[in-house]
CSV table of C-alpha atoms in Angstrom, one decimal:
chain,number,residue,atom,x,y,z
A,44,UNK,CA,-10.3,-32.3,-25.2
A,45,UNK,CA,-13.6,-33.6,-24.3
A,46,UNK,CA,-15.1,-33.6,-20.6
A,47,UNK,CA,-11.6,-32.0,-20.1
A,48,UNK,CA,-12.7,-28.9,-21.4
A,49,UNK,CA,-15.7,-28.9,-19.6
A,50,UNK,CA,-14.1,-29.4,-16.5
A,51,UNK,CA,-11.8,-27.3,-16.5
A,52,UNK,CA,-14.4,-24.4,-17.3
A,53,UNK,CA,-16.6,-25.4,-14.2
A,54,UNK,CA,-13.3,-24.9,-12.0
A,55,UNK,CA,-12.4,-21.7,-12.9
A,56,UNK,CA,-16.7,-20.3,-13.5
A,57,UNK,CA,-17.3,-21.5,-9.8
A,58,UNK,CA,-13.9,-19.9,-8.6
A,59,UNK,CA,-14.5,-16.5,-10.4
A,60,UNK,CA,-18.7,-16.3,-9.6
A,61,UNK,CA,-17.8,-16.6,-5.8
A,62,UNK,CA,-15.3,-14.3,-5.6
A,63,UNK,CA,-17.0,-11.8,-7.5
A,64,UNK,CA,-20.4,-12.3,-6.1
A,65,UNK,CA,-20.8,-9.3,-3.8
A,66,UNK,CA,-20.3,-6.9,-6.8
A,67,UNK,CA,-22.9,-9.0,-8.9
A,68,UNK,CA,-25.1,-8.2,-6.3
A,69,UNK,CA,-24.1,-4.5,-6.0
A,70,UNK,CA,-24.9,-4.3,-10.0
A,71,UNK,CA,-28.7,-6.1,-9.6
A,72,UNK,CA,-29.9,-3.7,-7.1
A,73,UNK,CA,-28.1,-0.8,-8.7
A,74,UNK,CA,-30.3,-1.9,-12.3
A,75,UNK,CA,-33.8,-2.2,-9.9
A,76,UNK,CA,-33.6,1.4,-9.0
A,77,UNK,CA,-36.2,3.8,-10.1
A,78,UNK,CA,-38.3,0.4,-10.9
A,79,UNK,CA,-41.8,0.9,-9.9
A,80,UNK,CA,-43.7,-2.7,-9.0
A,81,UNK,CA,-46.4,-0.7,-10.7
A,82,UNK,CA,-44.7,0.3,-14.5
A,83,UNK,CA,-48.0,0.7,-16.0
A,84,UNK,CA,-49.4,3.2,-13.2
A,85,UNK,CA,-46.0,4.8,-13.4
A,86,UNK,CA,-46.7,5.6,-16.9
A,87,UNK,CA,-49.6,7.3,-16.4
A,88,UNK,CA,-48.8,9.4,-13.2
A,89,UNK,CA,-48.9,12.6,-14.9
A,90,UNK,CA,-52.5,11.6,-16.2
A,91,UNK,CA,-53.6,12.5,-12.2
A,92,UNK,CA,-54.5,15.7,-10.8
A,93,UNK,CA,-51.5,14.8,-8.2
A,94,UNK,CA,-48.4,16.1,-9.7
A,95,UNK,CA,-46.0,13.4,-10.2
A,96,UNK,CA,-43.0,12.8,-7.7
A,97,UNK,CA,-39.4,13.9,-8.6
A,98,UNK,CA,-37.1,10.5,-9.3
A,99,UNK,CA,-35.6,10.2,-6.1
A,100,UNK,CA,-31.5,10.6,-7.0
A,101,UNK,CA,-29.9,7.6,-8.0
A,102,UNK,CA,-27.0,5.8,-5.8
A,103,UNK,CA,-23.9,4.9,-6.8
A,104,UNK,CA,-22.3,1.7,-6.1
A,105,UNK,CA,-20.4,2.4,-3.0
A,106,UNK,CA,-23.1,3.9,-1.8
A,107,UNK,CA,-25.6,1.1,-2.5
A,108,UNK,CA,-23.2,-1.2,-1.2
A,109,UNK,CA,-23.2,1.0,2.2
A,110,UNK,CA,-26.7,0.7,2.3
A,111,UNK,CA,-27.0,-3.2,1.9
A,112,UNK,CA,-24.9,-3.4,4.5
A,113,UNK,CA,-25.7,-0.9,7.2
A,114,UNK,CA,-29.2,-2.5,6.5
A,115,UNK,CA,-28.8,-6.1,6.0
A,116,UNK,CA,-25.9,-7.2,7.3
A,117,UNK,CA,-22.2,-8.1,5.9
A,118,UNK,CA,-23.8,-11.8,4.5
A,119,UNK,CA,-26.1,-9.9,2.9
A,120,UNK,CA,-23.1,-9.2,0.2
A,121,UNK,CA,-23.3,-13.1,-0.6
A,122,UNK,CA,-27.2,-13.4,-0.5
A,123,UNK,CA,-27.6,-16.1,-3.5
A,124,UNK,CA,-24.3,-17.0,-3.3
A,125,UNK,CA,-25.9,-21.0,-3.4
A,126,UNK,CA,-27.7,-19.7,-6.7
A,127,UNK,CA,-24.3,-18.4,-8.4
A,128,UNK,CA,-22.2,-21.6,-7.8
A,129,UNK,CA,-25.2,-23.5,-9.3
A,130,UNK,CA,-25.6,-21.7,-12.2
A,131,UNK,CA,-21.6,-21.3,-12.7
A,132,UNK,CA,-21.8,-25.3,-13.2
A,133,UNK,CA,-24.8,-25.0,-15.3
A,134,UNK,CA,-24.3,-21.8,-17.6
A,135,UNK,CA,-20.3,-21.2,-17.5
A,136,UNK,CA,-19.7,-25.2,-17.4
A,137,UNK,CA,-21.4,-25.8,-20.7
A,138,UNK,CA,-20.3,-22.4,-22.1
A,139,UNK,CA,-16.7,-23.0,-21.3
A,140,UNK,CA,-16.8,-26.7,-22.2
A,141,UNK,CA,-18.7,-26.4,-25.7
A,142,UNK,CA,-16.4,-23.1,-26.8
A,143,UNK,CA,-13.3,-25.4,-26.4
A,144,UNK,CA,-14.9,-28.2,-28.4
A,145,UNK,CA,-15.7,-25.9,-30.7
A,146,UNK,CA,-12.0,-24.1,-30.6
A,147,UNK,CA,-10.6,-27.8,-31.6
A,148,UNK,CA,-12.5,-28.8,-33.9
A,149,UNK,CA,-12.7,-25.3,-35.9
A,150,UNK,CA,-8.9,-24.4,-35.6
A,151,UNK,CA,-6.8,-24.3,-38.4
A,152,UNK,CA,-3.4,-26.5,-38.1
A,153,UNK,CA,-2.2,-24.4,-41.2
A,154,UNK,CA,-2.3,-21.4,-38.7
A,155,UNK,CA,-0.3,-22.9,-35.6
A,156,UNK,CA,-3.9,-24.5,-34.6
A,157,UNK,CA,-5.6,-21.2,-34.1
A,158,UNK,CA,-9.4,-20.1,-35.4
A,159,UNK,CA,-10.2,-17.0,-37.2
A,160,UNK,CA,-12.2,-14.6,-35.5
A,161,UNK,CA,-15.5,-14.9,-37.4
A,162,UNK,CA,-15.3,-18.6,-36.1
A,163,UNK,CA,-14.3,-17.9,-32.5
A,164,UNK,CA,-17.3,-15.8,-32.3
A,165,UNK,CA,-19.5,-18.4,-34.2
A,166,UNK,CA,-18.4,-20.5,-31.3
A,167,UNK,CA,-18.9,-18.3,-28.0
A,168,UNK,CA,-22.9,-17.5,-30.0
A,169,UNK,CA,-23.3,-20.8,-30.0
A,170,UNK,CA,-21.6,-22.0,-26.6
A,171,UNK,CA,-23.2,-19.4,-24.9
A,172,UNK,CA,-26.8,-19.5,-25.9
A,173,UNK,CA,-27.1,-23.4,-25.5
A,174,UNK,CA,-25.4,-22.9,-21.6
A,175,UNK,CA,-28.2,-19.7,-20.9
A,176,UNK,CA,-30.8,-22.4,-21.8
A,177,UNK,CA,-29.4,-25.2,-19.6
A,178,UNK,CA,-28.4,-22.4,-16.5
A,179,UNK,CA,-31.8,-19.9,-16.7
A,180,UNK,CA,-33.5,-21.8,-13.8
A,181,UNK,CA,-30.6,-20.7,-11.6
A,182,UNK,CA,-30.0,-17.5,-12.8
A,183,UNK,CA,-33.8,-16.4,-12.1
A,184,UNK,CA,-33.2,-17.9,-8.9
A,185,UNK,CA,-30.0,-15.7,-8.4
A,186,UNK,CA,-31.6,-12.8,-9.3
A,187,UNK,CA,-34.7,-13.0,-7.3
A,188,UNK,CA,-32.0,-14.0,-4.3
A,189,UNK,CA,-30.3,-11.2,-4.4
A,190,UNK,CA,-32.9,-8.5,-5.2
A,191,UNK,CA,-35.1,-9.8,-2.0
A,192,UNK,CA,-33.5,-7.6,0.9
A,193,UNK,CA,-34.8,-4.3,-1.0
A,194,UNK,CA,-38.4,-5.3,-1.2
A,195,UNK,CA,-40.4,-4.3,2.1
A,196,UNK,CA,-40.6,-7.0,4.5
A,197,UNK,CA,-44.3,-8.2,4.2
A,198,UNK,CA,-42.9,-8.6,0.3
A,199,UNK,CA,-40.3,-10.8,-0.2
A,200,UNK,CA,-39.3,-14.4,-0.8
A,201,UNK,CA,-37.5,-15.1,1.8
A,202,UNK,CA,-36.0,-18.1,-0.6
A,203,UNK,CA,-33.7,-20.1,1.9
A,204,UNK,CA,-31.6,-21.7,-0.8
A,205,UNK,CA,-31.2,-22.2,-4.4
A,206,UNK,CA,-33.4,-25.3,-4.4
A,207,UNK,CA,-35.9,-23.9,-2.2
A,208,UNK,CA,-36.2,-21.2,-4.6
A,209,UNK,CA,-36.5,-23.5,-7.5
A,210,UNK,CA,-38.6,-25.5,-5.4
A,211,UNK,CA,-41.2,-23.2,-4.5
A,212,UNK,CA,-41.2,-21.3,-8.0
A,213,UNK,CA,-42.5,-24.4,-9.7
A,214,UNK,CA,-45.3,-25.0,-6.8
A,215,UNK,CA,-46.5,-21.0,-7.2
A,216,UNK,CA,-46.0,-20.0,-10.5
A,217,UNK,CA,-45.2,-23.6,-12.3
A,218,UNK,CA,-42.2,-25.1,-14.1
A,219,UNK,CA,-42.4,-22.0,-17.2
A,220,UNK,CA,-41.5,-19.8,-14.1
A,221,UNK,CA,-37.9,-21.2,-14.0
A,222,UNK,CA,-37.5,-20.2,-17.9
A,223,UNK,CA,-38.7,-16.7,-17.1
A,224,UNK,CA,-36.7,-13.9,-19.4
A,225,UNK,CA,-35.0,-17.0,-20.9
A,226,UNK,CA,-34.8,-15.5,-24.3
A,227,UNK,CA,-32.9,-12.4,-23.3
A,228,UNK,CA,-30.9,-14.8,-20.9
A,229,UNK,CA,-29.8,-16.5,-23.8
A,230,UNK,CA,-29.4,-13.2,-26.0
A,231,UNK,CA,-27.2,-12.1,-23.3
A,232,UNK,CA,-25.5,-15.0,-23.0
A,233,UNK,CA,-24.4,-15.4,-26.9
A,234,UNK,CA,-23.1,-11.4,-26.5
A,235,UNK,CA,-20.9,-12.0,-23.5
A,236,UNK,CA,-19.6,-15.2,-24.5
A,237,UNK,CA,-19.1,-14.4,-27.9
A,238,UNK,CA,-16.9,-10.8,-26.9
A,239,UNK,CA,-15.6,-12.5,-23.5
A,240,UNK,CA,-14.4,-15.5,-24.7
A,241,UNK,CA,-13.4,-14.9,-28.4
A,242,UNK,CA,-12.2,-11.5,-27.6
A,243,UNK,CA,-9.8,-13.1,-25.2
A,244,UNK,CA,-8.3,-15.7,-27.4
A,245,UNK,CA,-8.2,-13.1,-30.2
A,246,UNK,CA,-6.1,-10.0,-27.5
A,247,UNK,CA,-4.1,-13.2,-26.4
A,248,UNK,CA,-3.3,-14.2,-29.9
A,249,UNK,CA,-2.4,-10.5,-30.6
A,250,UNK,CA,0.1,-9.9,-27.4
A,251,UNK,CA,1.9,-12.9,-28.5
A,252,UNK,CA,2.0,-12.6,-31.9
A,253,UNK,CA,3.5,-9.3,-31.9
A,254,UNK,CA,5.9,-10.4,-28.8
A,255,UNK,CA,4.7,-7.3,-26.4
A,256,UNK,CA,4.8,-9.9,-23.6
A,257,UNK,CA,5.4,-13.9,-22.9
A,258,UNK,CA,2.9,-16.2,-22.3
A,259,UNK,CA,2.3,-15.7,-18.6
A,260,UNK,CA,0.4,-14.0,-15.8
A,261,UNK,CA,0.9,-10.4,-17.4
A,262,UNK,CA,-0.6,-11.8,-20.7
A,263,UNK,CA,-3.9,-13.3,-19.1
A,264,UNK,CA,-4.4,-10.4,-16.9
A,265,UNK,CA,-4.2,-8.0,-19.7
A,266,UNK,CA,-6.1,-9.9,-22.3
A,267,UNK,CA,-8.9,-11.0,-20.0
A,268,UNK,CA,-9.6,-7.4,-18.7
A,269,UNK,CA,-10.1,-6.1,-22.0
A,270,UNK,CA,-12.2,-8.8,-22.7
A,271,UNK,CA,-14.3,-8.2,-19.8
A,272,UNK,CA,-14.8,-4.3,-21.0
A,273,UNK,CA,-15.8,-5.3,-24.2
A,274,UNK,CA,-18.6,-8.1,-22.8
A,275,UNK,CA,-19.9,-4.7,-20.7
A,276,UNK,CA,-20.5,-2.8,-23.0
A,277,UNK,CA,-21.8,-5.1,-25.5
A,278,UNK,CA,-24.2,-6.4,-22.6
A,279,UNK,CA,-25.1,-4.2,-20.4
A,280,UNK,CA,-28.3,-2.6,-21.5
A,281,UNK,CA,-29.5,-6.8,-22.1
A,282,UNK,CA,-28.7,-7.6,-18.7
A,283,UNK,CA,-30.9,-4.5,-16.8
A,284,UNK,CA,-33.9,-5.9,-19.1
A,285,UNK,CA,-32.9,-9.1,-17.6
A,286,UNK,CA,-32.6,-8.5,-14.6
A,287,UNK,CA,-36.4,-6.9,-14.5
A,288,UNK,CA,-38.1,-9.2,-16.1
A,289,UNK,CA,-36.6,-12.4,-13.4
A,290,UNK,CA,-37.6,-10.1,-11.0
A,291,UNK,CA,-41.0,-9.1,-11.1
A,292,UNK,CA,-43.7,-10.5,-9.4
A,293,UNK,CA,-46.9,-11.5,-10.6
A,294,UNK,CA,-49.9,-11.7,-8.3
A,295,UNK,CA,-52.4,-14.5,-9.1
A,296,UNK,CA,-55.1,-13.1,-11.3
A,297,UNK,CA,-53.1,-10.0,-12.1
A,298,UNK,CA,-51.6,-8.7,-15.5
A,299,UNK,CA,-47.7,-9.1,-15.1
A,300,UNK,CA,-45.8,-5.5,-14.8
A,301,UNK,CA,-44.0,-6.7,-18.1
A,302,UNK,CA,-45.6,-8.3,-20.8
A,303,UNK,CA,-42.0,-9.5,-22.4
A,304,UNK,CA,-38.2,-8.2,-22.9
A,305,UNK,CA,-39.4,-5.7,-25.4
A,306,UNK,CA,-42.4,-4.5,-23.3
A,307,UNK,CA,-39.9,-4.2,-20.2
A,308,UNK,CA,-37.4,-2.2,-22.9
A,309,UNK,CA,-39.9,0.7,-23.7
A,310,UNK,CA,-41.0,1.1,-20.0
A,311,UNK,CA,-37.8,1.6,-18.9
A,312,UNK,CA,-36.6,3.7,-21.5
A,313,UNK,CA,-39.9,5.9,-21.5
A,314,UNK,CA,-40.5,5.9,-17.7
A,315,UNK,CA,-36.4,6.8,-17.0
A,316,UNK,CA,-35.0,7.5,-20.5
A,317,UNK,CA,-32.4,5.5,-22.3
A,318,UNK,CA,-29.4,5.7,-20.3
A,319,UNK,CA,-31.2,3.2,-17.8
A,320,UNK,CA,-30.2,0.7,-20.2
A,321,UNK,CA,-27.0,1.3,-18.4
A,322,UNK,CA,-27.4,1.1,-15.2
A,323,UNK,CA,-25.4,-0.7,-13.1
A,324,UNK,CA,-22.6,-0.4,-15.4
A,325,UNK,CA,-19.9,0.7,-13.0
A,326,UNK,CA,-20.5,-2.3,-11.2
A,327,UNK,CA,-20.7,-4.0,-14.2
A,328,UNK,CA,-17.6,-3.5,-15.3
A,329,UNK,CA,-15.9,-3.4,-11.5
A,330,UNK,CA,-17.0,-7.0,-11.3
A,331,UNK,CA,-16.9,-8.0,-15.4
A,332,UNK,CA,-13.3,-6.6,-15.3
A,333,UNK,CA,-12.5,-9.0,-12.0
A,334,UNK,CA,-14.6,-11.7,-13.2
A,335,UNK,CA,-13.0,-12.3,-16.1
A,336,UNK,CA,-9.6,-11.7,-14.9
A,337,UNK,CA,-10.0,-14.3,-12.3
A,338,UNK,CA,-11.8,-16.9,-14.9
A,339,UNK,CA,-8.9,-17.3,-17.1
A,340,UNK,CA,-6.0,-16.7,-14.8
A,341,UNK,CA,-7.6,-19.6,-12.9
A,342,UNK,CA,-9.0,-21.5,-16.0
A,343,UNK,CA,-4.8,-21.4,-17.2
A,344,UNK,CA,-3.9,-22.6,-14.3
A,345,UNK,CA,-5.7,-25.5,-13.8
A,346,UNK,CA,-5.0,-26.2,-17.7
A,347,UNK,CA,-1.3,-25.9,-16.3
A,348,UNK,CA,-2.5,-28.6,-13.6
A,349,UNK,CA,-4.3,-31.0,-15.8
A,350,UNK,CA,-2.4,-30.9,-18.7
A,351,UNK,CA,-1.1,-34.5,-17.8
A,352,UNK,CA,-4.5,-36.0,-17.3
C-alpha cells in the first residue's frame, strides 16, 4: 500500500489527537501533581527541623478540569492544540504508515493474508519506536504547552505556537533540548503501538472469526476500545515519567531536577510511592478509550474512501 498507508494514518491520527485533546491535557496536569520543581530538596524535607508538609489531596479529573477552566479559560482545554496536530503527522503518520507496510509484507496469504500475533507486535515495536524518534520534538513541545498554565505566572513559557516553542527551545537550551526524554518517548511509543495497534487487528480478527458481529461500525468500536485499555495499562506508568522529564526546567548553571528516566522513576516512587506511576490514569483511559475509538473508526473510513485510489 505504500504512501497510501501513510496517508491514511495521518488522516485519522490528526482527526483523533484534536478531538481528544482537552482530555490529553486533563491527564498531563493530573501526572504533574504532587511534583515539586525542587525533587531533590523534596527528598530531604524530613532532614529539617521544620516538619514536613502533609501532600496536599490529590484532584480528580473533573475536578482538575474545573479548575483549568474556572482559572484559565475554556481555550485553555486546547492549549497545544498546534503541538498535537504536529506531532499526529510526525509520530502517528509514521507509526500508522510503517505498521501497514509491515502488515503487507509479513502477512501470510496461506492464512486469508493475516499476520500472527508475535509479528503484528514485532511490527507496532518497530513502527512505533522509529515514529517517537521522528515526533519527540513535538511532543516535548506539547507537553510543555499544556503543562504552562499551572506554573506561577513569573514562571512559564508562554510558548505562542508549536514553532515558537521549538523555536526558542533550540535558542535556550539547544537542538538536544527537542530530544529531551526521547528514550522513554520511544519506549512508550513501541508499548502503545505494539498493544494499540496489534491488539486491534488481533480483537478484530477474533470478532470476525468467531462471527459475534459483521465487519462494521459495532466491530471497530468494540475492538478499538479494548485496544485502547490494554495500551493504558501497558503505558501508563511510562507516560507520567514522560511527562516529567519534557517538563522540567533547567536553570542555566543549575543541576537538572532529573538526572534521566530512571532518576525521575525512583523520585517519584520514593517521594509519592508507587501508585504515582499511575497517575492520570482515569484520564488516560477516558481519552485512550476515545482516542482509539475515533482513530480507527475514522482510519476505516477513509480506507472505505480511498480504496479506489
Amino acid at each position: 500500500m505504500g504512501l497510501k498507508g501513510f496517508v491514511e494514518g495521518g488522516i485519522a491520527s490528526v482527526v483523533a489527537g484534536c478531538s481528544t485533546h482537552p482530555l490529553d491535557l486533563i491527564k498531563v496536569r493530573m501526572q504533574l501533581q504532587g511534583e515539586t520543581t525542587q525533587p531533590a530538596l523534596a527528598l530531604h524535607s524530613t532532614s529539617t527541623h521544620a516538619p514536613p508538609h502533609p501532600p496536599a489531596p490529590k484532584a480528580g479529573p473533573i475536578a482538575v478540569g474545573i479548575k483549568l477552566v474556572q482559572q484559565e479559560g475554556v481555550v485553555a482545554l486546547f492549549s497545544g492544540v498546534s503541538a498535537t496536530v504536529l506531532r499526529q503527522l510526525l509520530y502517528s503518520t509514521t507509526r500508522m504508515g510503517l505498521y501497514d507496510m509491515f502488515k503487507n509484507k509479513w502477512s501470510d496469504p496461506n492464512a486469508g493474508g493475516s499476520m500472527s500475533l508475535s509479528r503484528k507486535i514485532a511490527a507496532g515495536l518497530i513502527a512505533g519506536g522509529i515514529g517517537a524518534a521522528v515526533g519527540n520534538p513535538a511532543d516535548v513541545a506539547m507537553v510543555r504547552m499544556q503543562a504552562d498554565g499551572r506554573l506561577p505566572p513569573a514562571q512559564r513559557r508562554n510558548y505562542n505556537s508549536v514553532l515558537d516553542a521549538i523555536t526558542r527551545m533550540v535558542r535556550n537550551e539547544g537542538v538536544t533540548s527537542l530530544w529531551r526524554g526521547s528514550s522513554l518517548t520511544v519506549n512508550r511509543a513501541m508499548i502503545v503501538t505494539a498493544s494499540q495497534l496489534a491488539s486491534y487487528d488481533e480483537f478484530k480478527e477474533m470478532i470476525l472469526k468467531k462471527g459475534l458481529m459483521r465487519d462494521g461500525l459495532g466491530t471497530h468500536v468494540t475492538a478499538s476500545f479494548a485496544a485502547g485499555f490494554l495500551a493504558s495499562v501497558t503505558s501508563n506508568p511510562v507516560d507520567v515519567i514522560k511527562t516529567r522529564v519534557m517538563n522540567m526546567k533547567v536553570e542555566p548553571g543549575a543541576a537538572p531536577p532529573y538526572s534521566g528516566a530512571l532518576d525521575c522513576a525512583m523520585k517519584t516512587v520514593r517521594a509519592e510511592g508507587p501508585m504515582a506511576l499511575y497517575k492520570g490514569f482515569i484520564p488516560t483511559i477516558t481519552r485512550q478509550g476515545p482516542f482509539t475509538v475515533v482513530l480507527f473508526v475514522t482510519l476505516e473510513q477513509v480506507r472505505k474512501l480511498l480504496k479506489n485510489f
